[in-house]
Every structure is written in structure tokens, then in C-alpha cells.
Amino acid sequence: MYLNSDMYTVNQLNTQMNNMISKKDYKQMKSVANNHDTYLFLRNLSSKDKVYDTSDFQGGSNENVYYVTVVNNKNLDVYMRKAGMASWEIKHVGKQSMS
């Protein structure tokens, strides 16, 4: 049951985002950022920054899901895609604009 739960996908999102940030993986940041502003934001994070307050499932389908997470006091839209039977990967990330 855990593999099909929202908690499992949130855990994968948090782990993948935190790994990308801590390793300063600029190549991955560039490939998942939906625009240059988001890429610069991700690139300028400290390797010690972590995502937090990741939302529950916000929408999507069996193949693509949408969440919101926070890092350095900024909301990020995170879209995940199904990568295998029980795995998800970050498809793209976007920094939310101020309203």
C-alpha cells in the first residue's frame, strides 16, 4: 500500500529535491527548471537548504502529479512523472510568482 500512497510520492519528491540541492547538481537543476528565473533560484540555494511543508497531491493523473513545496521561504510548483512501476521522478519545477 505504501508504494501507491501519496506519502511515498512526497517522500520521493523531498529526497530528489534535497539531493539535487545538496549536491549542487546544476545539470539537473537546469533540466527540471521551467524557466531561467527558477534555475537561478535553485542554483543560488545553499547546499544546506532543504525542502519542507510539501503539500498533499494537488492534481494530475496516474502518470503525472503536481505538488507544492517550500525552500528558502519560496513556494515551488513541482511536477512529478511516473518513471517505473513504483518510482517517480521530477519532471519540472517552477518558482511561484508573488501575487
mmCIF file of C-alpha atoms in Angstrom:
data_model
loop_
_atom_site.group_PDB
_atom_site.id
_atom_site.type_symbol
_atom_site.label_atom_id
_atom_site.label_comp_id
_atom_site.label_asym_id
_atom_site.label_seq_id
_atom_site.Cartn_x
_atom_site.Cartn_y
_atom_site.Cartn_z
ATOM 1 C CA MET A 1 0.000 0.000 0.000
ATOM 2 C CA TYR A 2 2.782 2.484 0.870
ATOM 3 C CA LEU A 3 4.158 2.377 -2.703
ATOM 4 C CA ASN A 4 0.814 3.590 -4.066
ATOM 5 C CA SER A 5 0.285 6.196 -1.382
ATOM 6 C CA ASP A 6 0.650 9.942 -1.629
ATOM 7 C CA MET A 7 3.183 9.748 1.212
ATOM 8 C CA TYR A 8 5.531 7.639 -0.932
ATOM 9 C CA THR A 9 5.485 10.144 -3.809
ATOM 10 C CA VAL A 10 6.000 13.070 -1.419
ATOM 11 C CA ASN A 11 8.968 11.214 0.086
ATOM 12 C CA GLN A 12 10.472 10.709 -3.386
ATOM 13 C CA LEU A 13 9.923 14.390 -4.214
ATOM 14 C CA ASN A 14 11.588 15.544 -0.988
ATOM 15 C CA THR A 15 14.515 13.140 -1.396
ATOM 16 C CA GLN A 16 15.152 14.049 -5.040
ATOM 17 C CA MET A 17 14.868 17.803 -4.449
ATOM 18 C CA ASN A 18 17.126 17.676 -1.376
ATOM 19 C CA ASN A 19 19.721 15.546 -3.188
ATOM 20 C CA MET A 20 19.763 17.939 -6.145
ATOM 21 C CA ILE A 21 20.205 20.931 -3.815
ATOM 22 C CA SER A 22 22.810 19.362 -1.514
ATOM 23 C CA LYS A 23 24.908 18.061 -4.423
ATOM 24 C CA LYS A 24 24.585 21.400 -6.270
ATOM 25 C CA ASP A 25 23.596 19.367 -9.344
ATOM 26 C CA TYR A 26 23.414 22.272 -11.795
ATOM 27 C CA LYS A 27 22.794 19.984 -14.774
ATOM 28 C CA GLN A 28 19.679 18.518 -13.152
ATOM 29 C CA MET A 29 18.575 21.956 -11.933
ATOM 30 C CA LYS A 30 18.754 23.278 -15.479
ATOM 31 C CA SER A 31 16.884 20.287 -16.900
ATOM 32 C CA VAL A 32 13.967 20.483 -14.416
ATOM 33 C CA ALA A 33 13.654 24.279 -14.034
ATOM 34 C CA ASN A 34 10.736 25.540 -16.097
ATOM 35 C CA ASN A 35 12.448 28.894 -16.726
ATOM 36 C CA HIS A 36 15.715 30.769 -16.208
ATOM 37 C CA ASP A 37 14.474 32.542 -13.058
ATOM 38 C CA THR A 38 13.711 29.190 -11.396
ATOM 39 C CA TYR A 39 17.098 27.817 -12.461
ATOM 40 C CA LEU A 40 18.909 30.806 -10.925
ATOM 41 C CA PHE A 41 16.889 30.431 -7.723
ATOM 42 C CA LEU A 42 17.789 26.726 -7.437
ATOM 43 C CA ARG A 43 21.421 27.383 -8.329
ATOM 44 C CA ASN A 44 21.772 30.070 -5.656
ATOM 45 C CA LEU A 45 20.442 27.885 -2.837
ATOM 46 C CA SER A 46 22.889 26.786 -0.175
ATOM 47 C CA SER A 47 23.789 23.103 -0.257
ATOM 48 C CA LYS A 48 22.332 23.006 3.270
ATOM 49 C CA ASP A 49 18.866 24.229 2.211
ATOM 50 C CA LYS A 50 16.094 21.636 2.335
ATOM 51 C CA VAL A 51 12.536 21.497 1.053
ATOM 52 C CA TYR A 52 9.769 21.488 3.653
ATOM 53 C CA ASP A 53 5.984 21.736 4.006
ATOM 54 C CA THR A 54 5.424 19.667 0.860
ATOM 55 C CA SER A 55 1.710 19.607 0.092
ATOM 56 C CA ASP A 56 -0.547 16.645 -0.428
ATOM 57 C CA PHE A 57 -1.401 15.692 -4.016
ATOM 58 C CA GLN A 58 -2.695 18.831 -5.763
ATOM 59 C CA GLY A 59 -3.746 17.318 -9.089
ATOM 60 C CA GLY A 60 -2.666 15.288 -12.054
ATOM 61 C CA SER A 61 -3.156 11.779 -13.377
ATOM 62 C CA ASN A 62 -1.782 8.265 -12.942
ATOM 63 C CA GLU A 63 1.327 9.329 -14.900
ATOM 64 C CA ASN A 64 1.919 12.953 -13.817
ATOM 65 C CA VAL A 65 1.295 14.539 -10.418
ATOM 66 C CA TYR A 66 1.551 18.053 -9.015
ATOM 67 C CA TYR A 67 2.721 19.202 -5.568
ATOM 68 C CA VAL A 68 3.837 22.418 -3.919
ATOM 69 C CA THR A 69 6.889 22.514 -1.673
ATOM 70 C CA VAL A 70 8.845 25.263 0.059
ATOM 71 C CA VAL A 71 12.563 26.004 0.132
ATOM 72 C CA ASN A 72 14.202 29.151 1.448
ATOM 73 C CA ASN A 73 10.715 30.618 2.095
ATOM 74 C CA LYS A 74 9.689 30.321 -1.589
ATOM 75 C CA ASN A 75 6.879 28.149 -2.899
ATOM 76 C CA LEU A 76 7.835 25.822 -5.735
ATOM 77 C CA ASP A 77 5.434 24.013 -8.064
ATOM 78 C CA VAL A 78 6.807 20.504 -8.586
ATOM 79 C CA TYR A 79 5.525 18.166 -11.274
ATOM 80 C CA MET A 80 6.482 14.510 -10.970
ATOM 81 C CA ARG A 81 6.195 11.839 -13.665
ATOM 82 C CA LYS A 82 5.923 8.103 -13.265
ATOM 83 C CA ALA A 83 9.342 6.599 -14.016
ATOM 84 C CA GLY A 84 8.615 2.959 -13.279
ATOM 85 C CA MET A 85 6.283 0.603 -11.540
ATOM 86 C CA ALA A 86 6.879 2.191 -8.131
ATOM 87 C CA SER A 87 9.035 5.215 -8.820
ATOM 88 C CA TRP A 88 8.503 8.854 -9.633
ATOM 89 C CA GLU A 89 10.943 11.476 -10.885
ATOM 90 C CA ILE A 90 10.876 15.253 -11.008
ATOM 91 C CA LYS A 91 9.570 16.409 -14.374
ATOM 92 C CA HIS A 92 9.820 20.139 -13.780
ATOM 93 C CA VAL A 93 9.970 22.747 -11.055
ATOM 94 C CA GLY A 94 8.701 26.317 -11.133
ATOM 95 C CA LYS A 95 9.117 29.124 -8.642
ATOM 96 C CA GLN A 96 5.735 30.640 -7.837
ATOM 97 C CA SER A 97 5.474 34.341 -8.541
ATOM 98 C CA MET A 98 4.385 36.756 -5.851
ATOM 99 C CA SER A 99 0.710 37.725 -6.067
#
